[in-house]
CSV table of C-alpha atoms and ligand atoms in Angstrom, one decimal:
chain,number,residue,atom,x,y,z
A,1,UNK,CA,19.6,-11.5,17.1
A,2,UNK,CA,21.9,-13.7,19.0
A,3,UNK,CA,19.4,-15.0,21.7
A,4,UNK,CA,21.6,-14.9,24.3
A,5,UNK,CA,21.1,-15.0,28.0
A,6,UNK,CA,20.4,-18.6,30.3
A,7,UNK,CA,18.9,-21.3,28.5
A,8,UNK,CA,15.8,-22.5,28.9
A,9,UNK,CA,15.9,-26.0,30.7
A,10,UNK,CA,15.4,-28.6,28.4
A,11,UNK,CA,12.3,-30.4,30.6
A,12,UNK,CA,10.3,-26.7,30.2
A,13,UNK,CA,10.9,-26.9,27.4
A,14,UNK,CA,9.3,-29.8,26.5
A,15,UNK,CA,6.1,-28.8,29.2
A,16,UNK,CA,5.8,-26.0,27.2
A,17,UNK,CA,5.6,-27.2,24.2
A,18,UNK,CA,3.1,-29.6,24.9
A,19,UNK,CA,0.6,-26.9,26.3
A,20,UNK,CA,1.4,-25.6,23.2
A,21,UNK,CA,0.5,-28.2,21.3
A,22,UNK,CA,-2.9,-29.0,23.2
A,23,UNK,CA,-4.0,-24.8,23.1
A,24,UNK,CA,-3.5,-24.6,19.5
A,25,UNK,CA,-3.9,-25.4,16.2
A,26,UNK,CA,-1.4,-24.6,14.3
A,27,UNK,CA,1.9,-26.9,14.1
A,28,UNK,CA,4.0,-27.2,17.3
A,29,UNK,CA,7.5,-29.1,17.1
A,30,UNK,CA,10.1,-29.3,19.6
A,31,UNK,CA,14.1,-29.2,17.5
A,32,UNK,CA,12.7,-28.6,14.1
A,33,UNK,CA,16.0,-27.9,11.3
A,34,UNK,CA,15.4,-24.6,10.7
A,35,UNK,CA,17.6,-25.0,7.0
A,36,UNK,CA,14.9,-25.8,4.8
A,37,UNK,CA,13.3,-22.9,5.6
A,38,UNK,CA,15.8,-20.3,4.2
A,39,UNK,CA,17.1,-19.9,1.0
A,40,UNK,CA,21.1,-20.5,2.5
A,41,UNK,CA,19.6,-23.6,3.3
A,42,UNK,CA,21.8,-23.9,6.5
A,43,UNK,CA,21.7,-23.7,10.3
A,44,UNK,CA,20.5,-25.7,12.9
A,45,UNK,CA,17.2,-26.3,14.7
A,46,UNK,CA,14.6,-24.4,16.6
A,47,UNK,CA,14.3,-25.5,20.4
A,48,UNK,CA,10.9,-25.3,19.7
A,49,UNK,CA,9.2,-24.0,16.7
A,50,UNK,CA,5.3,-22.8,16.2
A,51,UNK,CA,3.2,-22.2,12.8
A,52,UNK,CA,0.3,-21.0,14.3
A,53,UNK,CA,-2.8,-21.6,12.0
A,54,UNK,CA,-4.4,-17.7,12.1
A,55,UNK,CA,-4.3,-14.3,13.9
A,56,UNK,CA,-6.3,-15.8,17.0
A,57,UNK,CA,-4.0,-18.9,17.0
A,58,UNK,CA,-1.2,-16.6,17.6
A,59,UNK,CA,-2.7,-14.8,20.1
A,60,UNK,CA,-3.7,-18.1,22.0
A,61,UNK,CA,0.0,-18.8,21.4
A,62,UNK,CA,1.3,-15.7,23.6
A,63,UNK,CA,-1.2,-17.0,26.2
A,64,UNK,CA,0.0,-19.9,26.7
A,65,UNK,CA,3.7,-18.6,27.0
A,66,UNK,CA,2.4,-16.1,29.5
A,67,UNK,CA,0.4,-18.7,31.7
A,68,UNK,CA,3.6,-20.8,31.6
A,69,UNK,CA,5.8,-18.5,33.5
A,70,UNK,CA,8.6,-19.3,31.3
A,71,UNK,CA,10.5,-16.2,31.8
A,72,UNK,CA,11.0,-14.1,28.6
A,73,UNK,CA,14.8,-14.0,29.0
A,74,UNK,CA,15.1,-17.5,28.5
A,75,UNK,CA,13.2,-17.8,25.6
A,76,UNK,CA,13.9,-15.6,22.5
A,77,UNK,CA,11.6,-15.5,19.7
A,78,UNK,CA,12.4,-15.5,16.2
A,79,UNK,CA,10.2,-15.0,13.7
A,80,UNK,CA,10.9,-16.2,10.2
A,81,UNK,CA,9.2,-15.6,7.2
A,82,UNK,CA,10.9,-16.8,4.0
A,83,UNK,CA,14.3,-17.3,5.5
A,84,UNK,CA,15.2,-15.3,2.2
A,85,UNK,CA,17.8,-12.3,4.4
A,86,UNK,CA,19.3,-14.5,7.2
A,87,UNK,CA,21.4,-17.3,8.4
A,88,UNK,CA,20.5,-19.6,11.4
A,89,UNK,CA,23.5,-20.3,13.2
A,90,UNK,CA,25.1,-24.0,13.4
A,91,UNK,CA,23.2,-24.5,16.6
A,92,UNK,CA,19.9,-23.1,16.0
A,93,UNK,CA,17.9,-21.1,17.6
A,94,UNK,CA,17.7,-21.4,21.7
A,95,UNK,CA,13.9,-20.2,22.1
A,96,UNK,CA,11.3,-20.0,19.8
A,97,UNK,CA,10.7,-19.6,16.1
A,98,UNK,CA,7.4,-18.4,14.7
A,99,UNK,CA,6.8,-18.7,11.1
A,100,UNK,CA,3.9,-17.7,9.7
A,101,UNK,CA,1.9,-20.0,7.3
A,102,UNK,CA,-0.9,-20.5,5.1
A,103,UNK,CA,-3.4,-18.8,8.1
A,104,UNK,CA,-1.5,-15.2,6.7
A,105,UNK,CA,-1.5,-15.8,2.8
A,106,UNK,CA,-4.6,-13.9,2.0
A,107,UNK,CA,-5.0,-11.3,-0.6
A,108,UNK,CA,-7.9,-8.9,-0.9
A,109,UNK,CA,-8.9,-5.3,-2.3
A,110,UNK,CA,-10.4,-3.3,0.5
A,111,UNK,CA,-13.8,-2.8,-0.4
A,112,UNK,CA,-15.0,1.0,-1.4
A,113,UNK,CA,-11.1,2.1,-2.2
A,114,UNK,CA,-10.0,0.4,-5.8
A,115,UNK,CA,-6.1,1.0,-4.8
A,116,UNK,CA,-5.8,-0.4,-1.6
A,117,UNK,CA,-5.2,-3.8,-1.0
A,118,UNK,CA,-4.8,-6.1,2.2
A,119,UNK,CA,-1.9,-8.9,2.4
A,120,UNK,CA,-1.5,-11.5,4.7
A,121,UNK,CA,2.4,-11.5,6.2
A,122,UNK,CA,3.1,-14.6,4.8
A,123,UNK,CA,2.3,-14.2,1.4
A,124,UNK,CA,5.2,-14.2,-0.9
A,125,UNK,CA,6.7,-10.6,-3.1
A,126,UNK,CA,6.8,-12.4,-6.4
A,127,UNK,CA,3.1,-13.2,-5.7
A,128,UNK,CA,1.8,-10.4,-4.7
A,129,UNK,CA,3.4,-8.4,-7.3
A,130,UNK,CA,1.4,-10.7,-10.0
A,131,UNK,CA,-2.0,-10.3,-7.9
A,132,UNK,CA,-1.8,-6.6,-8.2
A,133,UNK,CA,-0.3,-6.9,-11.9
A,134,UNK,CA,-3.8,-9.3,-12.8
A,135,UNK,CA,-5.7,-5.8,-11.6
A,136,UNK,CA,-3.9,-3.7,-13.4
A,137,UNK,CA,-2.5,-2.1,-10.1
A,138,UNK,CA,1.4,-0.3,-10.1
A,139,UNK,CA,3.4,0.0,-7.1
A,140,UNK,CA,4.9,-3.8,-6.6
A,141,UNK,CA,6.5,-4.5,-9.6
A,142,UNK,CA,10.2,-4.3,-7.9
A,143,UNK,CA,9.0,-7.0,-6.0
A,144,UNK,CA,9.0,-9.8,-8.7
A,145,UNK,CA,12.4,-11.1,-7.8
A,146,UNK,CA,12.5,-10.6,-4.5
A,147,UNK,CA,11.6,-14.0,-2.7
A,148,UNK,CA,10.5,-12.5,0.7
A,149,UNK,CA,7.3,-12.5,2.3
A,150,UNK,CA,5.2,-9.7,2.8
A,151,UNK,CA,6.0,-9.6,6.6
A,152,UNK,CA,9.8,-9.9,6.3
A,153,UNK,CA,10.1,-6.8,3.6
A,154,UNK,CA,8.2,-4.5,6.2
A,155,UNK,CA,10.3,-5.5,8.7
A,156,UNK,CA,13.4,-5.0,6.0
A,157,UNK,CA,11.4,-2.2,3.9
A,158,UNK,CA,13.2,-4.3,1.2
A,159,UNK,CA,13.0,-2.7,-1.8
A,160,UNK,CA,14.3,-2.6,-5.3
A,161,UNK,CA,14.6,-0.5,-8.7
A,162,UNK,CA,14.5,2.7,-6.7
A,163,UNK,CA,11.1,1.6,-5.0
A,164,UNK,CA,10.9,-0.3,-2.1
A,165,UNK,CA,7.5,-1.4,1.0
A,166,UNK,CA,7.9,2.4,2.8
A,167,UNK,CA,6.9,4.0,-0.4
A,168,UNK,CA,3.4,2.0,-1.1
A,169,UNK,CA,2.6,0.5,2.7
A,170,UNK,CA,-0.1,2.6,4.6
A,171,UNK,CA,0.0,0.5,7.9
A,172,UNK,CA,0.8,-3.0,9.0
A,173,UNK,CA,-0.9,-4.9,11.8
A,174,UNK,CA,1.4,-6.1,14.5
A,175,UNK,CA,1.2,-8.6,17.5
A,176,UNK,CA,3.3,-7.6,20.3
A,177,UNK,CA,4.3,-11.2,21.4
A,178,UNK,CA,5.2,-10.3,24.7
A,179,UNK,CA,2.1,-8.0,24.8
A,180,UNK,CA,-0.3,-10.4,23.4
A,181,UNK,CA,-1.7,-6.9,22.0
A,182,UNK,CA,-2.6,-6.7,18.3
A,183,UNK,CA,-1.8,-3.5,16.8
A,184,UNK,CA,-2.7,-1.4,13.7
A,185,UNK,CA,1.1,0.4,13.2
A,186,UNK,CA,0.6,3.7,10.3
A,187,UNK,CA,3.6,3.6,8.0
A,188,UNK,CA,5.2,6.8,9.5
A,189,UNK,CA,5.1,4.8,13.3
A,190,UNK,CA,7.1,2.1,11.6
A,191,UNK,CA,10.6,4.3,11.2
A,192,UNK,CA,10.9,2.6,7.7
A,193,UNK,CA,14.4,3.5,5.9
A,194,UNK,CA,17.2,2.3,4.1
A,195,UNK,CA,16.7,-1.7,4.7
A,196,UNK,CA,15.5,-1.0,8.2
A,197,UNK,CA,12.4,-0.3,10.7
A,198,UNK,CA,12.0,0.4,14.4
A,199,UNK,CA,10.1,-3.4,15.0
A,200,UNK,CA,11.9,-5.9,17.6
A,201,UNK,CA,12.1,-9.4,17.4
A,202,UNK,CA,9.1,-10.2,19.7
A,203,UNK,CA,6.9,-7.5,17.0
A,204,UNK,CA,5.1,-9.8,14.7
A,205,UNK,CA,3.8,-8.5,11.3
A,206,UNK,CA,0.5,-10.3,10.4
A,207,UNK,CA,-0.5,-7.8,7.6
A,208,UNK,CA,-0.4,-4.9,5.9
A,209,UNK,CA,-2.6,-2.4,3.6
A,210,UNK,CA,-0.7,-1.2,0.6
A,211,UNK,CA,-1.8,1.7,-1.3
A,212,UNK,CA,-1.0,1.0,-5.2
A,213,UNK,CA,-2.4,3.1,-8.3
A,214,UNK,CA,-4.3,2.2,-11.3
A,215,UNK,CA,-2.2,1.2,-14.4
A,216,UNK,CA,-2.5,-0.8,-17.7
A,217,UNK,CA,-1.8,-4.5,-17.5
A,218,UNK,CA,0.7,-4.6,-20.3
A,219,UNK,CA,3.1,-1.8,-19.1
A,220,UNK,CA,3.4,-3.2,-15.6
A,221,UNK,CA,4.1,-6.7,-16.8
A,222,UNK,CA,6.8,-5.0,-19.2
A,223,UNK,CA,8.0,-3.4,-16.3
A,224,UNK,CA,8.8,-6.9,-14.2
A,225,UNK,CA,9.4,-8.5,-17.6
A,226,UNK,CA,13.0,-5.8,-17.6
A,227,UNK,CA,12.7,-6.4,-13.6
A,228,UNK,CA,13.3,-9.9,-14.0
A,229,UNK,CA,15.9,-10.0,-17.1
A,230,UNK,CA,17.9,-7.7,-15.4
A,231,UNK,CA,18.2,-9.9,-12.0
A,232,UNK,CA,19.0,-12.9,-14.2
A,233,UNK,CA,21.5,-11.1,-16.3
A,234,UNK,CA,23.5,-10.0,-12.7
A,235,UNK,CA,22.6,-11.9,-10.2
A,236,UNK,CA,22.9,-16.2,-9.2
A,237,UNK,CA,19.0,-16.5,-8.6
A,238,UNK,CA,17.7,-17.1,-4.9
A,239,UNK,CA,20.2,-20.6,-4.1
A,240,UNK,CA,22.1,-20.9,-1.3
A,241,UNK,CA,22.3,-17.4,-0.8
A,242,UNK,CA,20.4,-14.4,0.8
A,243,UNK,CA,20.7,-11.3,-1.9
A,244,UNK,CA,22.7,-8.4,-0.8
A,245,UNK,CA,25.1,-8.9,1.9
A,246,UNK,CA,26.4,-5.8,2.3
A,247,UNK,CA,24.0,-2.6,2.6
A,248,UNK,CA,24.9,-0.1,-0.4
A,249,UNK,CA,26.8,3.2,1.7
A,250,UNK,CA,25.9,6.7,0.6
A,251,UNK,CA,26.5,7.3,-2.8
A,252,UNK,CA,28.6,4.0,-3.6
A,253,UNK,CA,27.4,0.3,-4.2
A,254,UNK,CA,28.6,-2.6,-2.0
A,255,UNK,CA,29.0,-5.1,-4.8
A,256,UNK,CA,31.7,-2.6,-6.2
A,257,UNK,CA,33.9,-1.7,-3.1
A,258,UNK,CA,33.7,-5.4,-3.0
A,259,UNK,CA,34.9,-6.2,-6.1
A,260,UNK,CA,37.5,-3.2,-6.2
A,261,UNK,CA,39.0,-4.7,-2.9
A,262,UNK,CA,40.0,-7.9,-5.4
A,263,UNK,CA,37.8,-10.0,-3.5
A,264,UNK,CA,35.3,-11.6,-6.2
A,265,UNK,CA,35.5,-15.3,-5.7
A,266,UNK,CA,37.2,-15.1,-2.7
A,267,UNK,CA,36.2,-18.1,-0.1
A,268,UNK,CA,35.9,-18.7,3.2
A,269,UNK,CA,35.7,-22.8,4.2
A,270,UNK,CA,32.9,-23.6,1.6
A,271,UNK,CA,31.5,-20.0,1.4
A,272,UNK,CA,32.7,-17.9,-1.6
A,273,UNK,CA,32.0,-14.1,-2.3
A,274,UNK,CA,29.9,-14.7,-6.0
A,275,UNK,CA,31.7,-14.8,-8.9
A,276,UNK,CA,29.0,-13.0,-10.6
A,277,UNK,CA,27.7,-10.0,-8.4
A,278,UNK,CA,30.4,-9.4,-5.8
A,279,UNK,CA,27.8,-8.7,-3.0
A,280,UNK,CA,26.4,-11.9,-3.0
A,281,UNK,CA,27.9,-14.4,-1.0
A,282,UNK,CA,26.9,-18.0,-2.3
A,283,UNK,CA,26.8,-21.3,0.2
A,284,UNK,CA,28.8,-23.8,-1.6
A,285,UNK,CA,28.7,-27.7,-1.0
A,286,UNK,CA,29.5,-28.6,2.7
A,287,UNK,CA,29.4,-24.7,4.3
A,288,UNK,CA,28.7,-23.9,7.2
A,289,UNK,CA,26.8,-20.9,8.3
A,290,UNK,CA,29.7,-20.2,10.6
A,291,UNK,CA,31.9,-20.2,6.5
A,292,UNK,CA,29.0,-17.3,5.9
A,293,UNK,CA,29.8,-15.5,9.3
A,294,UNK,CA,33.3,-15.4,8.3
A,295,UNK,CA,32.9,-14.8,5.1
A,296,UNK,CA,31.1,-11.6,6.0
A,297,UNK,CA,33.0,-10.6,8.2
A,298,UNK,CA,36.7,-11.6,6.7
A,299,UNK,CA,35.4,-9.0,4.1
A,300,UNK,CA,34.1,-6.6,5.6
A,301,UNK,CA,37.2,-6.2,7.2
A,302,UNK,CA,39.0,-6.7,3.9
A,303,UNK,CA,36.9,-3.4,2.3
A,304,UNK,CA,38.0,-1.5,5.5
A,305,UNK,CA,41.3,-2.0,5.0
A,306,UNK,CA,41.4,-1.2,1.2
A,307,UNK,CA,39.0,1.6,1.3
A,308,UNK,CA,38.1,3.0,5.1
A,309,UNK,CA,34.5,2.3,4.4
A,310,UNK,CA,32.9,0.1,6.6
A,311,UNK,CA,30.3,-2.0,5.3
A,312,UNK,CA,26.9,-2.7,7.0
A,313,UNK,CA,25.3,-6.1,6.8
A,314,UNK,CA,22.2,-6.2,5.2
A,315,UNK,CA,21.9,-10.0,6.0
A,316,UNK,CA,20.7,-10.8,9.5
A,317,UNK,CA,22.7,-13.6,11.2
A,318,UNK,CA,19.8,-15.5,14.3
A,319,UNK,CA,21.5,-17.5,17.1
A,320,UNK,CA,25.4,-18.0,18.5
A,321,UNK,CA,28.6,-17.1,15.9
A,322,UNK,CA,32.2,-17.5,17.4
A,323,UNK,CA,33.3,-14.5,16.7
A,324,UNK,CA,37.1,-15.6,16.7
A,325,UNK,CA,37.9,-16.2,13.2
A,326,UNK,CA,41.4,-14.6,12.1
A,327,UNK,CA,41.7,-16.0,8.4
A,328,UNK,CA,43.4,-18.5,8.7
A,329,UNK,CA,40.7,-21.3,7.4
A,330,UNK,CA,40.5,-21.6,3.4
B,3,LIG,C1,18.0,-13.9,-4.6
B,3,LIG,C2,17.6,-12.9,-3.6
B,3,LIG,C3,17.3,-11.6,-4.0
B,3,LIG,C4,17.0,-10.6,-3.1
B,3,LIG,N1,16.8,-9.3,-3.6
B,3,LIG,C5,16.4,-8.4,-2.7
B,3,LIG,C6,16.1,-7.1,-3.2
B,3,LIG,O1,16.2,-6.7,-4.4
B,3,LIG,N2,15.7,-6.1,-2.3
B,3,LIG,C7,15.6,-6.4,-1.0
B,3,LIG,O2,15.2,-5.5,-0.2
B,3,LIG,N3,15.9,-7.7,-0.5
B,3,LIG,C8,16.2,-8.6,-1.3
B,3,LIG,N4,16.5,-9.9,-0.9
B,3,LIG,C9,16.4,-10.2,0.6
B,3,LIG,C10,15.1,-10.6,1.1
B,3,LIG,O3,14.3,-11.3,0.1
B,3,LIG,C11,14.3,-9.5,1.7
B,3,LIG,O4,15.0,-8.8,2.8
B,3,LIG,C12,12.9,-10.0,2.2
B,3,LIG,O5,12.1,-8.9,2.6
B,3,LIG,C13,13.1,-10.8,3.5
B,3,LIG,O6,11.8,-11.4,3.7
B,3,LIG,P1,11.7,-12.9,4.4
B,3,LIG,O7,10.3,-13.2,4.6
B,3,LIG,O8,12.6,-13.9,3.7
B,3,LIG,O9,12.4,-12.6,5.8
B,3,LIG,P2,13.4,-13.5,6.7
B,3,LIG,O10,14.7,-13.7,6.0
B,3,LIG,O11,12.7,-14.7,7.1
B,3,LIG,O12,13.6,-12.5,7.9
B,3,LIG,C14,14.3,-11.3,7.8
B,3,LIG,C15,14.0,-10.4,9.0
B,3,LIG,O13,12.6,-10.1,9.0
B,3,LIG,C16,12.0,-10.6,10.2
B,3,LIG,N5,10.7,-11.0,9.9
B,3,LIG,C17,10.3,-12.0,9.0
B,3,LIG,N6,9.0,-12.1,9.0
B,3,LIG,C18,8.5,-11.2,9.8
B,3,LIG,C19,7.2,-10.8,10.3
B,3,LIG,N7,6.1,-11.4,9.8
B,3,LIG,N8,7.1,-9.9,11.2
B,3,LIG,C20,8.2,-9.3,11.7
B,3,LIG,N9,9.4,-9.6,11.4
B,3,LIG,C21,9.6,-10.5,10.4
B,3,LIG,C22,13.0,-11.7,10.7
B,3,LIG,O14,12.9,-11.9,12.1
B,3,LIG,C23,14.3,-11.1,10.3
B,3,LIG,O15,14.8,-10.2,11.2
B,3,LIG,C24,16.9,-10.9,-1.8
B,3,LIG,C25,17.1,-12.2,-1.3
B,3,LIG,C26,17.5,-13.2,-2.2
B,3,LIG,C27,17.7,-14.6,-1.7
């Protein structure tokens, strides 16, 4: 995700962004801060940012893009949902960042089949997991602490407590934004696996049709009850920080290679490795997300070292990182 390549002049930029803003109806802004909307609550701006209101203002969206004749190359797209697995570089994004709003929050049973339900991309885990809870409907419980939206986790398959989206999605409808095609995707088309699918960056999800089962109320609120004590007892809560960093490897956790490798606590400029769960890497006053970069990798190397295992990340890292760093900066 480095959205790379020639920029986009600045002028087209600002042509295209007021077709945009005339074609649509959702919210158009040229060098929005991006920060605000991810839990590390750092990075820099979009060149040009769109919330487009529903399904058909997207579509209207990629129209206007195509008619433009801006060419693709020059203008990545990013599409963020909670900002809850990522960090937006120090300079932003150079292209465009959709974020899906309110126009994708909808829940709804699908009429004639009492398991299935339809969720709008934008629509939050912890939310959706207490819909399906009120109708005494199993399958989402992981997803309690888990402050993603519904579009981000199928793109992730984020998951939790042995579950995770693969395991109760049946297919997602996705907008091709270079395309401008909407299509329905079955679960088995989306290569879903560990933390992982086969969608690009330009492949929007707008929704997607989960198959839960029938339960009683009490035991599934039990179950996100021990979810949710469990996170709190282990983990430093949703600040300034973007869960896992590290994907667990075969047979082994991150947090503890980390944490064998003697590097709980250990900092990077103003980004530490967490104190409490050693694969959580908290954003402390003043970092950057260039002190996260480093901070990832600085470790990453560190576990390689100690234990010949090389970590994957698990966070996703949008825009331009200098890649020099050589430890020196504590
Ligand atoms: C405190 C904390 C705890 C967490 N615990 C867990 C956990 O237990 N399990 C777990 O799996 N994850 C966990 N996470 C990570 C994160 O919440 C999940 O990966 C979540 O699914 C990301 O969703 P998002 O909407 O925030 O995506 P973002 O961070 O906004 O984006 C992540 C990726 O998804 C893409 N994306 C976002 N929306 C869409 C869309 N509509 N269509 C296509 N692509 C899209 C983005 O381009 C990006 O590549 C945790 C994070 C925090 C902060």
């Amino acid at each position: 995700m480095t959205g790379g390549g020639a920029k986009i002049d600045s002028g087209d930029l600002d042509l295209l962004a007021q077709r945009l803003s005339q074609s649509v109806r959702g919210r158009v802004e040229r060098s929005l801060p991006l920060a605000r909307h991810t839990t590390y609550k750092l990075g820099g701006a979009a060149e040009l940012y769109l919330e487009p209101a529903d399904e058909t203002d997207l579509v209207r969206a990629a129209e206007v893009v195509e008619e433009s004749g801006v060419p693709r190359d020059r203008l990545p797209v990013l599409t963020l949902g909670r900002g809850s697995n990522i960090v937006i570089s120090d300079d932003g994004w150079p292209g465009l960042v959709i974020r899906l709003g309110a126009g994708f929050s909808s829940i709804e049973g699908v009429a004639g089949d009492r398991g299935v339900i339809a969720a709008g991309a934008s629509t939050t885990l912890p939310l959706l997991a207490n819909w399906a809870a009120r109708r005494s409907l199993t399958g989402l419980e992981w997803g309690v602490g888990v402050p993603g939206s519904v579009g981000g986790a199928v793109r992730m398959n984020a998951g939790a407590h042995g579950r995770d989206m693969a395991a109760a999605l049946v297919e997602a409808s996705v907008f091709d934004f270079n395309a401008g095609v909407v299509a329905k995707r079955p679960q088995r088309d989306l290569g879903l696996a560990y933390r992982t699918s086969n969608l690009i960056e330009t492949e929007i999800v707008t929704r997607a049709r989960l198959r839960l089962a029938p339960d009683r109320e009490p035991s599934i609120r039990a179950r996100m009850e021990a979810y949710r004590k469990h996170r709190a007892e282990t983990q430093p809560g949703a600040l300034q920080n973007a869960g896992s960093t590290f994907k667990n490897p075969e047979g082994d956790s991150a947090g503890r290679l980390v944490e064998a490798a003697g590097l709980k606590g250990f900092t990077v400029g103003a980004a530490r490795v967490s104190e409490l769960h050693a694969n959580f890497f908290m954003a402390g006053e003043g970092a950057t997300a260039q002190d996260v970069h480093d901070l990832v990798h600085e470790v990453q190397a560190r576990v390689l070292a100690a234990t010949g295992i090389e970590l994957q990340p698990e966070v996703r890292f949008a825009g331009r990182f200098d890649q020099a760093f050589a430890g020196e900066r504590r």
